[in-house]
């Protein structure tokens, strides 16, 4: 339930809750939890079917249904596991602090005999070590590692460590690991029966609940299947199965204070995720998969707007603006255009369309785009001021805007501390965390404002030159340092040494607040602040100190500004 680069919905805290042990997750700003589940290899035997016989009593019918699910669970033994994640949670305001450490639990399930498992991304987010437990083996733990993760889809691919893979087969007395067969979520309909598996509330025993498919729902940029089977905190990452034991979705979220309203990620999205992760080059220890997007800002069209533009009725999706480096921009689409078809599928004025994989409901253009593969051809039929146009282009991995969500468990987060100011590149993470206290930050989540990097003051150290100035606080966005425009930490590190000549370190915020700090105080206090607040002295300060002390020792005027290397 997240939409990339749009944060307003994410600030509605607690409405949609990830189903797992309570856990802070920036990309949702929701209470999250985790679940683990177990199952065994799908048998070729058909489950017990209920005869079409009107003479069967209600009691007999109930017994027959229970027998069907019971038999299915026995056949799927040891395919669903409980996950134990040892978390080191990053501090987005004081990044030098020791991470908050704890163990969280969740659910996962095997998808092949090679020891690969699927779970939710929020189950393993910022985990340093991961273990699984198989119910039939008690508290014996096996180590797994993260192969790839897509936080925006809330999916993660895990794999047993090689040694533990062999140990598990030995303990199970099997030549291969049991696993679940992936079904087809495009062929399910409302009222279809299903069973959800998981470890609610972090309990040791695997639990099952049954229900039906309630329908499909689009929530904050993601397509879900809504189910009536009970899900609780702790079920995250577990499978939901159809009546023949195939996985049709991954348990993901619930609505707070609602009954029988749970959400699962369609298994066909999992297939797409697996294809993309496996085709990615292994440039880091964990493959971080960002969700591609077309890069447009759109609004509902109308009959009057369509007529005004000279386009044929009933109209199409009205494009307000196109992100300059996005796939659509490269294809020549402009603001003011109206899209009528995507790959032959008619798009209405509300940005919705009928597609084969959702026969009962229309889907949004966002849901449709999420189903496309990188490298796939896209054909757009559109109108520009009454003129019909068409273009075909390849769907490419989108360029990430400078102000975006970051995932400290999988990518490096930089920062600088100088004069008592803790400065970081502005991210969506900061906006989610402190946007309700500094509402002006919300504008930087908009596609029209996130195209340029920004620097944010995340914390002010007490008894520092910055705190003594009494002119700046946490949440301030920096516009200038020493009179020079700065938008990145590299730019900041280049202009700070100018203070050696002027004797002052000055900052100006985007609100035109001017902060002036005597540079002698900045240099004098830095080591004491570092010792008091337990942060490492940066390369910026060390290089400045070398020149500063040298100049003072010989009584010379400060040397010309020096260029320093990146701190972290």
Coordinates of C-alpha atoms in Angstrom, one line a residue, residues 17-25 30-36 103-107 122-123 199-203 232-237:
X17 CA -1.6 -2.5 8.6
X18 CA 1.0 -5.0 7.5
X19 CA 0.2 -8.3 9.0
X20 CA 3.2 -9.0 11.2
X21 CA 4.8 -8.4 14.6
X22 CA 4.7 -4.6 15.2
X23 CA 7.6 -3.0 13.4
X24 CA 8.4 0.4 12.0
X25 CA 8.6 0.4 8.2
X30 CA 2.5 1.6 9.2
X31 CA 2.6 -0.7 12.2
X32 CA 4.1 -3.9 10.7
X33 CA 4.5 -7.4 11.8
X34 CA 5.7 -10.6 10.4
X35 CA 4.5 -14.1 9.8
X36 CA 5.9 -17.5 8.9
X103 CA 14.1 -9.8 16.9
X104 CA 10.9 -9.9 14.8
X105 CA 9.0 -12.8 13.4
X106 CA 7.1 -13.4 10.2
X107 CA 6.1 -16.1 7.7
X122 CA 8.7 -5.7 5.6
X123 CA 9.3 -9.0 7.3
X199 CA 1.9 -17.7 12.5
X200 CA -0.4 -15.0 14.0
X201 CA 0.9 -12.9 16.8
X202 CA 4.3 -14.6 16.5
X203 CA 3.0 -17.9 18.0
X232 CA -3.8 -11.1 12.1
X233 CA -0.5 -9.4 12.9
X234 CA 2.0 -12.1 12.4
X235 CA 0.6 -13.6 9.2
X236 CA 2.7 -11.4 6.9
X237 CA 4.5 -13.4 4.1

